[in-house]
Short mmCIF file of N, CA and C in Angstrom, two decimals:
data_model
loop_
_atom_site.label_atom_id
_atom_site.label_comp_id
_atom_site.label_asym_id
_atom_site.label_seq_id
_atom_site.Cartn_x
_atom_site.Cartn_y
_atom_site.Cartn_z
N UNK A 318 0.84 -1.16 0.00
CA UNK A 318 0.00 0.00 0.00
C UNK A 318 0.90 1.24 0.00
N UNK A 319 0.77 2.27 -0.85
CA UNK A 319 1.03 3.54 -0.82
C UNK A 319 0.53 4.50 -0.01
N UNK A 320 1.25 5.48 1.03
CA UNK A 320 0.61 6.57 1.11
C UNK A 320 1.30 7.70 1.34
N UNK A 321 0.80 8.59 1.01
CA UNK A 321 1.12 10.36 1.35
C UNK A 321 1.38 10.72 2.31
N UNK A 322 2.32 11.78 2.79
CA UNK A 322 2.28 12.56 4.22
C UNK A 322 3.02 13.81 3.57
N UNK A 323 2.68 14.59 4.63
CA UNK A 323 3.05 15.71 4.33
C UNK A 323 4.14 15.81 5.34
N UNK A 324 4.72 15.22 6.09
CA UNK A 324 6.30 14.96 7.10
C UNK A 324 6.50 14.02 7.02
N UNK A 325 8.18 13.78 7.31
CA UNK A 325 8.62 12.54 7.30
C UNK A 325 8.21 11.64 8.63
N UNK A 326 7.80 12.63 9.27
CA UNK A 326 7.04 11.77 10.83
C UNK A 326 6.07 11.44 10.71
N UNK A 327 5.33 12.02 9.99
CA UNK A 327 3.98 11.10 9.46
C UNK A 327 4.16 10.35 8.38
N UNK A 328 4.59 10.13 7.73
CA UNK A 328 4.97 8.60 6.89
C UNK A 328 5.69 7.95 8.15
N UNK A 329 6.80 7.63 8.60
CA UNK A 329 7.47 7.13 9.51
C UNK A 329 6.09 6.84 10.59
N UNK A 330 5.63 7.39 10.97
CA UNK A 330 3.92 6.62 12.00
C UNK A 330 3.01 6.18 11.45
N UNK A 331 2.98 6.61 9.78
CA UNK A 331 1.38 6.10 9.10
C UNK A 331 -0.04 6.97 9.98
N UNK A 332 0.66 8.52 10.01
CA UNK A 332 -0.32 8.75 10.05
C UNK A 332 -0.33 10.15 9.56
N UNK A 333 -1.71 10.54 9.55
CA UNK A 333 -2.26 12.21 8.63
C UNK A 333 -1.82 11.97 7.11
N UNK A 334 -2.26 10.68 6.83
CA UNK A 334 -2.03 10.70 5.40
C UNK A 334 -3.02 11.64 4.40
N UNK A 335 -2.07 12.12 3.32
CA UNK A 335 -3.03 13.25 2.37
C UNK A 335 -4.20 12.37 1.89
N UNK A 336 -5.17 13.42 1.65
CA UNK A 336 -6.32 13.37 0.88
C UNK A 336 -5.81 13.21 -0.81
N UNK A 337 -6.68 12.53 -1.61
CA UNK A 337 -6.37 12.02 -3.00
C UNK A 337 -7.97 12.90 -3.48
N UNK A 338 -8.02 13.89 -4.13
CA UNK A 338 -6.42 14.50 -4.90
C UNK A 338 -6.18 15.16 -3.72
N UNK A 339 -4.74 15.88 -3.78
CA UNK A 339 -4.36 17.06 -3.28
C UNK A 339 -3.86 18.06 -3.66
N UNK A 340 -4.33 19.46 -2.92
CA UNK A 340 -4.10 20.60 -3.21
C UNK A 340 -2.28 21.06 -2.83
N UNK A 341 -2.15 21.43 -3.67
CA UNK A 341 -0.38 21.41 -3.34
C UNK A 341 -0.38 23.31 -3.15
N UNK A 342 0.45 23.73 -2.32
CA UNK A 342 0.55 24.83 -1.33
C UNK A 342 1.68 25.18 -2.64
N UNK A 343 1.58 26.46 -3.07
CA UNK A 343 2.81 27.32 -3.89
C UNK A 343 3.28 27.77 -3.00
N UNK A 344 4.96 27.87 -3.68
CA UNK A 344 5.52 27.66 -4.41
C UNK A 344 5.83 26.46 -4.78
N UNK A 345 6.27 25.03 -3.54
CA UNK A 345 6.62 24.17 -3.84
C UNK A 345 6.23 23.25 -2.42
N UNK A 346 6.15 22.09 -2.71
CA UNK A 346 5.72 21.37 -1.05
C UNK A 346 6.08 20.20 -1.09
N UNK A 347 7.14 19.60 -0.50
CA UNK A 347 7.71 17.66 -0.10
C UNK A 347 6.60 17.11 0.34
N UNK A 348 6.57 16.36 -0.62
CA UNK A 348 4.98 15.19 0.04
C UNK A 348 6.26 14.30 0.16
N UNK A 349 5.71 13.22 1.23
CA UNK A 349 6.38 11.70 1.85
C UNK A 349 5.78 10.99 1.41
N UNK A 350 6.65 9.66 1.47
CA UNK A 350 5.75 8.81 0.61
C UNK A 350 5.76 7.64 1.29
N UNK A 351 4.92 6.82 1.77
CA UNK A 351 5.10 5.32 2.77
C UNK A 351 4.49 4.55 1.68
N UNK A 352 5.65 3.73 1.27
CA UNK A 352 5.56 1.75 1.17
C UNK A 352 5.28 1.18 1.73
N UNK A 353 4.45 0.30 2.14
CA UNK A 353 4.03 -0.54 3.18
C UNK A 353 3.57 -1.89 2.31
N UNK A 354 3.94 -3.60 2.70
CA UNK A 354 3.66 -4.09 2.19
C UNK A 354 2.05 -4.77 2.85
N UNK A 355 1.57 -5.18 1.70
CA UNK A 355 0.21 -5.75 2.02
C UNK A 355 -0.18 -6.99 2.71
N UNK A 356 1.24 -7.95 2.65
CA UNK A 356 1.32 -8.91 3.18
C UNK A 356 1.95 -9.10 4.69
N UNK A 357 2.49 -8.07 5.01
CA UNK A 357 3.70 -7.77 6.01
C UNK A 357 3.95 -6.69 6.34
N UNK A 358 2.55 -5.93 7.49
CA UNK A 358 3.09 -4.22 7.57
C UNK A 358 4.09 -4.65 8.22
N UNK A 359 4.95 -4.88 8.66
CA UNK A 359 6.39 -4.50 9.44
C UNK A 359 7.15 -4.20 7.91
N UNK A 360 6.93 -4.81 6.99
CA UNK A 360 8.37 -4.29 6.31
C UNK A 360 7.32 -2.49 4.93
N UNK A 361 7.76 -1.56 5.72
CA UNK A 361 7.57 -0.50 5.33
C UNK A 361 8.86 0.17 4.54
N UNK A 362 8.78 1.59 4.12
CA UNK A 362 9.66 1.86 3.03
C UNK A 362 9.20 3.58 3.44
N UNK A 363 10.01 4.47 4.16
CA UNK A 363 9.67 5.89 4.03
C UNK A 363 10.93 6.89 3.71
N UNK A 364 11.64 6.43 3.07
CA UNK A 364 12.79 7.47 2.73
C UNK A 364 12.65 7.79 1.56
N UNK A 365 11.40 7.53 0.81
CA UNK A 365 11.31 8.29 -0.74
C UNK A 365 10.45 9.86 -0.43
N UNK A 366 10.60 10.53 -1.01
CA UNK A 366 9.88 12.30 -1.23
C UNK A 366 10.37 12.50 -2.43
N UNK A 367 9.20 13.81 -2.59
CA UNK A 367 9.33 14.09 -3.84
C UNK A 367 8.46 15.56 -3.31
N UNK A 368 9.47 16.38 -4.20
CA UNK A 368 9.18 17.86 -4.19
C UNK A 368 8.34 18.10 -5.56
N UNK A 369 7.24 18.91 -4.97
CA UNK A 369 6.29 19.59 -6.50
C UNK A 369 6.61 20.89 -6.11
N UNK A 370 7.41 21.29 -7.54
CA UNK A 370 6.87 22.87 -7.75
C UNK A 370 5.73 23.20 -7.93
N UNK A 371 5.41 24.23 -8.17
CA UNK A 371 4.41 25.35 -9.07
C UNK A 371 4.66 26.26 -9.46
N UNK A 372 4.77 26.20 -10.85
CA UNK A 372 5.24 27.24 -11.96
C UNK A 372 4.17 27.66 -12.95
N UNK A 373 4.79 29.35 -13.11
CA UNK A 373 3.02 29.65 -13.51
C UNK A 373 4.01 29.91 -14.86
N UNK A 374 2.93 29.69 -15.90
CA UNK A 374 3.27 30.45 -17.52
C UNK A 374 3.94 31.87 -17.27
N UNK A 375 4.75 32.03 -18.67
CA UNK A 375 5.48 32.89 -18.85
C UNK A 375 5.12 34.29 -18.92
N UNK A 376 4.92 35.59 -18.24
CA UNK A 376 4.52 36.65 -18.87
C UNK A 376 4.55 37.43 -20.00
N UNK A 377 3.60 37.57 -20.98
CA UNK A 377 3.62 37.85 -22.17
C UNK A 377 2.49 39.10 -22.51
N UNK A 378 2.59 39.65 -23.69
CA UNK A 378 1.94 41.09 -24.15
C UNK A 378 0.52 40.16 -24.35
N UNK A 379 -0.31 40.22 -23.89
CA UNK A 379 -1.63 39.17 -24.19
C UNK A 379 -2.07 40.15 -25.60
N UNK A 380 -2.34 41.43 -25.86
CA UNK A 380 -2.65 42.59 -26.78
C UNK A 380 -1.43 42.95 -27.16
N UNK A 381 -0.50 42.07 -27.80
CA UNK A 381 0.57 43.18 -29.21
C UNK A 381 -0.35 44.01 -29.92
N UNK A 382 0.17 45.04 -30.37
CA UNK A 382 -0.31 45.80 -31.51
C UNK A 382 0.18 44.91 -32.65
N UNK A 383 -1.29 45.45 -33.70
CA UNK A 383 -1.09 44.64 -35.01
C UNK A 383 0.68 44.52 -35.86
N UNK A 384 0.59 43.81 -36.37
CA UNK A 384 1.91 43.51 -37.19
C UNK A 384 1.82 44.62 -38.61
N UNK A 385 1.99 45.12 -39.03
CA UNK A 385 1.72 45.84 -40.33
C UNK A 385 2.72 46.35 -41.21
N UNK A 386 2.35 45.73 -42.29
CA UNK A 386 3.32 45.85 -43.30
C UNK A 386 2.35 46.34 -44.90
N UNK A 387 3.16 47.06 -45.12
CA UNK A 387 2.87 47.64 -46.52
C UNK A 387 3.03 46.99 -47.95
N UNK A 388 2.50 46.77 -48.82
CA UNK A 388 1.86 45.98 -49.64
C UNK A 388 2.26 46.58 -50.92
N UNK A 389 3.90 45.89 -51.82
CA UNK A 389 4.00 46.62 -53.18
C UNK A 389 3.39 46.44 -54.02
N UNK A 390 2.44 45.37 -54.29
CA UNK A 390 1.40 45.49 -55.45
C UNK A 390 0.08 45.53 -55.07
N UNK A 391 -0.49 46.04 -53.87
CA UNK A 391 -1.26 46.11 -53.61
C UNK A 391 -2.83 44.59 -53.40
N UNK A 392 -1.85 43.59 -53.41
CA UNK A 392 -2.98 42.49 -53.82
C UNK A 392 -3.25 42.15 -52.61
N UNK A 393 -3.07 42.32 -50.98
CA UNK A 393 -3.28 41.90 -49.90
C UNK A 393 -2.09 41.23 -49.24
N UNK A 394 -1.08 41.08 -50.10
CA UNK A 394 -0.60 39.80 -49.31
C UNK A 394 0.97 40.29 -49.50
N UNK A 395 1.07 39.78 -48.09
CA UNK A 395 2.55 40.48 -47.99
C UNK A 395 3.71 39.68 -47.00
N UNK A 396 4.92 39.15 -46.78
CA UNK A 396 5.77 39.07 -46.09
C UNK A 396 6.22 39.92 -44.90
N UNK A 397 5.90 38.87 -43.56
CA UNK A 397 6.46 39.44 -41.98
C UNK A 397 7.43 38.90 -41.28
N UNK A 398 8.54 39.65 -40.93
CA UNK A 398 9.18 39.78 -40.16
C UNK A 398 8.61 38.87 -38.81
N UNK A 399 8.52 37.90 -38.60
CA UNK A 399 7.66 37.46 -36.86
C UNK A 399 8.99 37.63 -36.21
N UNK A 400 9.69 37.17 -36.24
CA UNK A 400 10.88 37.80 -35.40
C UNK A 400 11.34 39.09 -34.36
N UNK A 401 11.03 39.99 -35.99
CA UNK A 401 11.04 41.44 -35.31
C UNK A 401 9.93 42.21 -34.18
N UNK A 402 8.84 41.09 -33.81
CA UNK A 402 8.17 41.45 -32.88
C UNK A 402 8.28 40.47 -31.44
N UNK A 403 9.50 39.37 -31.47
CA UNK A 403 9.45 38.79 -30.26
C UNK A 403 9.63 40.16 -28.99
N UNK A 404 10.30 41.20 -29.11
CA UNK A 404 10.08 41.88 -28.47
C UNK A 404 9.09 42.65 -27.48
N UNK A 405 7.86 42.82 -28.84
CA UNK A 405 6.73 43.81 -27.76
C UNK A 405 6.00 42.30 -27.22
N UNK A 406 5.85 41.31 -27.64
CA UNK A 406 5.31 40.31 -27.38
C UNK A 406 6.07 39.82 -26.15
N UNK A 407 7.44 39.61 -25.95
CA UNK A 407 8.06 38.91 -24.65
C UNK A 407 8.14 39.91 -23.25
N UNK A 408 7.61 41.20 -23.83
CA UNK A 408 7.97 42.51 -22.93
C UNK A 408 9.12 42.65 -22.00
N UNK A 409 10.08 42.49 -23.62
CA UNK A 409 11.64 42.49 -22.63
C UNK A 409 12.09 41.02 -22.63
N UNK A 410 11.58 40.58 -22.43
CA UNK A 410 12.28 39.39 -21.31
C UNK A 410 12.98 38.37 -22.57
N UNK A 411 14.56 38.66 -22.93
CA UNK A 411 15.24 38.19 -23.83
C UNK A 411 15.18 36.18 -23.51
N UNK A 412 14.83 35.88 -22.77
CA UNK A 412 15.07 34.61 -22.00
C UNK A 412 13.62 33.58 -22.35
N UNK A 413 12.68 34.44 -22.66
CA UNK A 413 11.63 33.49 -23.66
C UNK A 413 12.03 33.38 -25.16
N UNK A 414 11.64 31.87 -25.16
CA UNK A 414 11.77 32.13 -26.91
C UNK A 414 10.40 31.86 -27.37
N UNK A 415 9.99 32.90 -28.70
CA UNK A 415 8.57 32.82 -29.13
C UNK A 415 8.79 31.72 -30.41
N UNK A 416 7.64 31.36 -30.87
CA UNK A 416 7.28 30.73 -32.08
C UNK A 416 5.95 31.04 -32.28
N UNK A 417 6.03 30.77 -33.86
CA UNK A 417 4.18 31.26 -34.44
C UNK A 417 3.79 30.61 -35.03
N UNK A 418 2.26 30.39 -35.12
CA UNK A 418 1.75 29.08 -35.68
C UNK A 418 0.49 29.59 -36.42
N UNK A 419 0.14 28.75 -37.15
CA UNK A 419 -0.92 28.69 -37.93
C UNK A 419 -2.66 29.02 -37.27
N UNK A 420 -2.44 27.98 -35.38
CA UNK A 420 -3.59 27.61 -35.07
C UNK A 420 -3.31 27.45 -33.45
N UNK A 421 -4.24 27.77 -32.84
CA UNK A 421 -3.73 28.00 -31.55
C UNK A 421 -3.72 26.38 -31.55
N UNK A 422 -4.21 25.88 -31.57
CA UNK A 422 -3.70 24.34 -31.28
C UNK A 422 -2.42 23.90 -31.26
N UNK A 423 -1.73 24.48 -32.86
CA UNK A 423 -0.41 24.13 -33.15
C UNK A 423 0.66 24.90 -31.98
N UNK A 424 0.01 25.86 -31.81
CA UNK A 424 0.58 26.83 -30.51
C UNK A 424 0.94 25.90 -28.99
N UNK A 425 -0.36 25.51 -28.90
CA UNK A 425 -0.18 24.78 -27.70
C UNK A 425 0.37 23.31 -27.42
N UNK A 426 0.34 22.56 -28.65
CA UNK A 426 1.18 21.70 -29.10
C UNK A 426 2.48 21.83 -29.37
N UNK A 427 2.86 23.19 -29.47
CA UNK A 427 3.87 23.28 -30.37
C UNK A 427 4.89 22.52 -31.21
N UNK A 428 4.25 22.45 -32.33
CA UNK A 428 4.17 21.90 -33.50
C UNK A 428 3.76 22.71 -34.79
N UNK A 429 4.39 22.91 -35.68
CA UNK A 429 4.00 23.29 -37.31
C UNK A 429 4.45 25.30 -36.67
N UNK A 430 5.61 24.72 -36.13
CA UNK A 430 6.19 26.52 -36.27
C UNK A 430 6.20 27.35 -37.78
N UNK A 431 5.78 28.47 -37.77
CA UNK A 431 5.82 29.07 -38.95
C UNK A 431 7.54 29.78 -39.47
N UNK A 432 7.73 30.00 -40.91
CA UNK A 432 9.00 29.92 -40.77
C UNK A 432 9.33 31.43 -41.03
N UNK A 433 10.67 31.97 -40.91
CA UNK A 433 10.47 33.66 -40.88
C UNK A 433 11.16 33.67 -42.32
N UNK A 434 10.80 34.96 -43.03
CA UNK A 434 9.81 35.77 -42.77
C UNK A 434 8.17 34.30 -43.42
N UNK A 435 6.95 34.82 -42.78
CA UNK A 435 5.99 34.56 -43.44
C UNK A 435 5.22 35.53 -43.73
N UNK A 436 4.48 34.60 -45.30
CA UNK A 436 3.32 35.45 -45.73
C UNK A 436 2.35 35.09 -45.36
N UNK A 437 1.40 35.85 -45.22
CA UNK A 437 -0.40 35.96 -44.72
C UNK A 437 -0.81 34.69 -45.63
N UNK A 438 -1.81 34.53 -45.24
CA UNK A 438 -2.61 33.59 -45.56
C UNK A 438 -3.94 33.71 -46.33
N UNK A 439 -4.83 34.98 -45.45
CA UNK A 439 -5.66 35.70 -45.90
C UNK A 439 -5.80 36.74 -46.57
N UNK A 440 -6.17 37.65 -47.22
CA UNK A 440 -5.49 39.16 -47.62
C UNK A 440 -5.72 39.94 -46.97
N UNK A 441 -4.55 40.92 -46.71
CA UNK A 441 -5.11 42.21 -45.72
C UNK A 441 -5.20 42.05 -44.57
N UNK A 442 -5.66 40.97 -43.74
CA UNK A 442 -6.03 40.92 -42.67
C UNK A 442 -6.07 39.23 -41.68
N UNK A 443 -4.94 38.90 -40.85
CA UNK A 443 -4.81 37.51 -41.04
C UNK A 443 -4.18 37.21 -39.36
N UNK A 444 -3.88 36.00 -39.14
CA UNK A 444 -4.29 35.94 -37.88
C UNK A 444 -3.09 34.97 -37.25
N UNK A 445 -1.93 34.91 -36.33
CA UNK A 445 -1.20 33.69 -36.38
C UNK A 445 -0.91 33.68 -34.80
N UNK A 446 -0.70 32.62 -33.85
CA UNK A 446 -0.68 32.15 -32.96
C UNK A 446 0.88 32.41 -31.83
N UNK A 447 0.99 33.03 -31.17
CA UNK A 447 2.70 32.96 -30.61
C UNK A 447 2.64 31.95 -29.50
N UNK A 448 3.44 31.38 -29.10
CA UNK A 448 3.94 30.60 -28.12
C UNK A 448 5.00 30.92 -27.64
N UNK A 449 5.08 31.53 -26.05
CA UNK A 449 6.70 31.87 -25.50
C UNK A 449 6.92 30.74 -24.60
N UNK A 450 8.48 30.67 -24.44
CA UNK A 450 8.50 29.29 -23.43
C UNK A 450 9.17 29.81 -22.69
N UNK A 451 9.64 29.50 -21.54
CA UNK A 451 10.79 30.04 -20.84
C UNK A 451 11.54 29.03 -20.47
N UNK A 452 13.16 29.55 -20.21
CA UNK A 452 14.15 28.32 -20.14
C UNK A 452 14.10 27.76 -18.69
N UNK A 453 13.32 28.30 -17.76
CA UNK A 453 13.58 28.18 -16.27
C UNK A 453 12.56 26.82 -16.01
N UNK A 454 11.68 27.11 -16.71
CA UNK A 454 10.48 26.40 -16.80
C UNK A 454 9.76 25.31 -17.86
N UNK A 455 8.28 24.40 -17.21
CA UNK A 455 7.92 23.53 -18.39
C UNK A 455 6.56 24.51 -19.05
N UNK A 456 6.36 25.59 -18.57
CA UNK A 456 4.98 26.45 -18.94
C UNK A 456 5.38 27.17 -19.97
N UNK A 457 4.15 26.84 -20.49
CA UNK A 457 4.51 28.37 -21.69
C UNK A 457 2.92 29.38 -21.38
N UNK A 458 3.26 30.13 -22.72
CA UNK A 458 2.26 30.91 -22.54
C UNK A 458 1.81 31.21 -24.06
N UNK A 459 0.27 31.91 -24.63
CA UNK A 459 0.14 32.11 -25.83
C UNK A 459 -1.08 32.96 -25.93
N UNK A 460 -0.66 33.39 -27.30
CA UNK A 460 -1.36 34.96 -27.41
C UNK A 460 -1.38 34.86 -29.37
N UNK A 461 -2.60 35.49 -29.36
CA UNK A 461 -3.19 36.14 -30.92
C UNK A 461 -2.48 37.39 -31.67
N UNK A 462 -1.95 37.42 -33.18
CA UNK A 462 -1.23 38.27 -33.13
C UNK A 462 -2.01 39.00 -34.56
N UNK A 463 -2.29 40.03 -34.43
CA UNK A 463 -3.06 40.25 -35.80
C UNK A 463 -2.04 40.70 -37.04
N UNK A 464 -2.20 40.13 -38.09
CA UNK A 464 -1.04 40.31 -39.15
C UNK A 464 -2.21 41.78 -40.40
N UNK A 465 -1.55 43.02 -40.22
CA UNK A 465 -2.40 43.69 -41.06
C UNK A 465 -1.43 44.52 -42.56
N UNK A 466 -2.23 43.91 -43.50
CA UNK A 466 -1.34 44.31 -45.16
C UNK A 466 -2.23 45.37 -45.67
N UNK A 467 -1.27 46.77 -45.73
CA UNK A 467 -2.24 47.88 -45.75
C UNK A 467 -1.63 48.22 -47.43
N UNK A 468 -2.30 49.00 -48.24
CA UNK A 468 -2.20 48.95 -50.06
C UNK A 468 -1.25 50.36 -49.87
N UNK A 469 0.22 49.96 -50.49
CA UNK A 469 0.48 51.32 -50.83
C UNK A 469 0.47 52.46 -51.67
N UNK A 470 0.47 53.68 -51.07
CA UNK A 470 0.21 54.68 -51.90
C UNK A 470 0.60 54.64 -53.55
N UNK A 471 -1.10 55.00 -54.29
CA UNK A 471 -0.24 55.19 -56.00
C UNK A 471 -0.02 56.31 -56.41
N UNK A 472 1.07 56.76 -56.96
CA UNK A 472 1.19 57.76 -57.22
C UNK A 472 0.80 58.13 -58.51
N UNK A 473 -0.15 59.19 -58.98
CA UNK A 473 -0.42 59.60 -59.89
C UNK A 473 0.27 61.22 -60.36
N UNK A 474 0.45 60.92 -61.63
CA UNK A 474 1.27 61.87 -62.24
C UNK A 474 -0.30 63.27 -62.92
N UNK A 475 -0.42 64.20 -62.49
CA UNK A 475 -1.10 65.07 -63.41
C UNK A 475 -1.13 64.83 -64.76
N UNK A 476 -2.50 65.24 -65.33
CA UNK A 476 -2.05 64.85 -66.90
C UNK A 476 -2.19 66.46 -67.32
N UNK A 477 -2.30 67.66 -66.81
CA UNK A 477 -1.40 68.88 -66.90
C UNK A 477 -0.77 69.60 -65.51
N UNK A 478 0.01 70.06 -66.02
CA UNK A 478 0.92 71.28 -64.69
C UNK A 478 0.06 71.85 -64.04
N UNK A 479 0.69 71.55 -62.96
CA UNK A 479 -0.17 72.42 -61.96
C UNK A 479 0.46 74.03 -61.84
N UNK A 480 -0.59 74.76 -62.13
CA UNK A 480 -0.31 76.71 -62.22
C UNK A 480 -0.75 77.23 -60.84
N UNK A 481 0.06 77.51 -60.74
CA UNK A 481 -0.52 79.01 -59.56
C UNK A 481 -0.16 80.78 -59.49
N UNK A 482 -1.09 81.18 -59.55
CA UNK A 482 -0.82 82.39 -60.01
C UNK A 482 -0.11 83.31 -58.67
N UNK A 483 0.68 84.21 -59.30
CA UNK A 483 1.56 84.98 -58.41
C UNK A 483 0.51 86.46 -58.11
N UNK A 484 -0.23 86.58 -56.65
CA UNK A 484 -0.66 87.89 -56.45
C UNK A 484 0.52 89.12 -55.98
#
């Protein structure tokens, strides 16, 4: 038989064993652990523990401002930099690394990273997934990034001079 304690004196007595499930106290808390055989309580086993952290996800820009890039033929669709925004997205913190995905799924899986630079998908207006991880930790964190392809200016030539008269 297995059981829980929250001291090594209570495994060592078999007694105040934890409740299943249990709530684990942050930051981190040594549960004990008693072996006991089923056939033979005298031969017990309490020198195993095991420490649980609790680690929360990474802090991240949940609202980046849109991505926006300007559009030389005007058809919607344009090439981004995702790179050049791990910044407002990690807020600082050089020690996450981001990736972008297609689908928040792929986000949270992380799986089917997008590759840099990428193009939109949609025209004009398109949508891709970040995932930051941090090296300290197994949490990540993830956030919506709006990709916006705005038409650039055409320039039109007069088809006469423009006059202005001298008063």
């Amino acid at each position: 038989m297995i059981t829980y304690h929250s001291s090594q004196a209570d495994a060592d007595t078999d007694i105040g064993a934890l409740a299943s499930p249990y709530i684990v106290n942050a930051p981190s808390e040594v549960i004990y652990i008693r072996f006991e055989s089923v056939t033979n309580n005298l031969c017990v086993d309490t020198i195993q523990n095991i420490e649980i952290l609790i680690e929360g996800p990474p802090l991240i820009n949940q609202n980046p401002l849109p991505a926006v890039v300007c559009d030389d033929n005007n058809d919607g669709f344009a090439e981004f930099e995702l790179e050049d925004l791990d910044l407002d997205i990690a807020l600082g913190d050089a020690l996450l690394t981001l990736t972008y995905h297609e689908t928040q799924l792929n986000a949270e899986n992380n799986v089917l990273p997008l590759s840099n630079p990428h193009a939109n998908n949609v025209p004009f207006v398109d949508f891709v997934f970040v995932r930051a991880e941090s090296a300290t930790s197994s949490c990540y964190s993830t956030t919506i990034l709006e990709l916006q392809v705005r038409n650039s200016p055409l320039i039109v030539e007069p088809a006469e001079p423009l006059r202005l008269c001298d008063v």
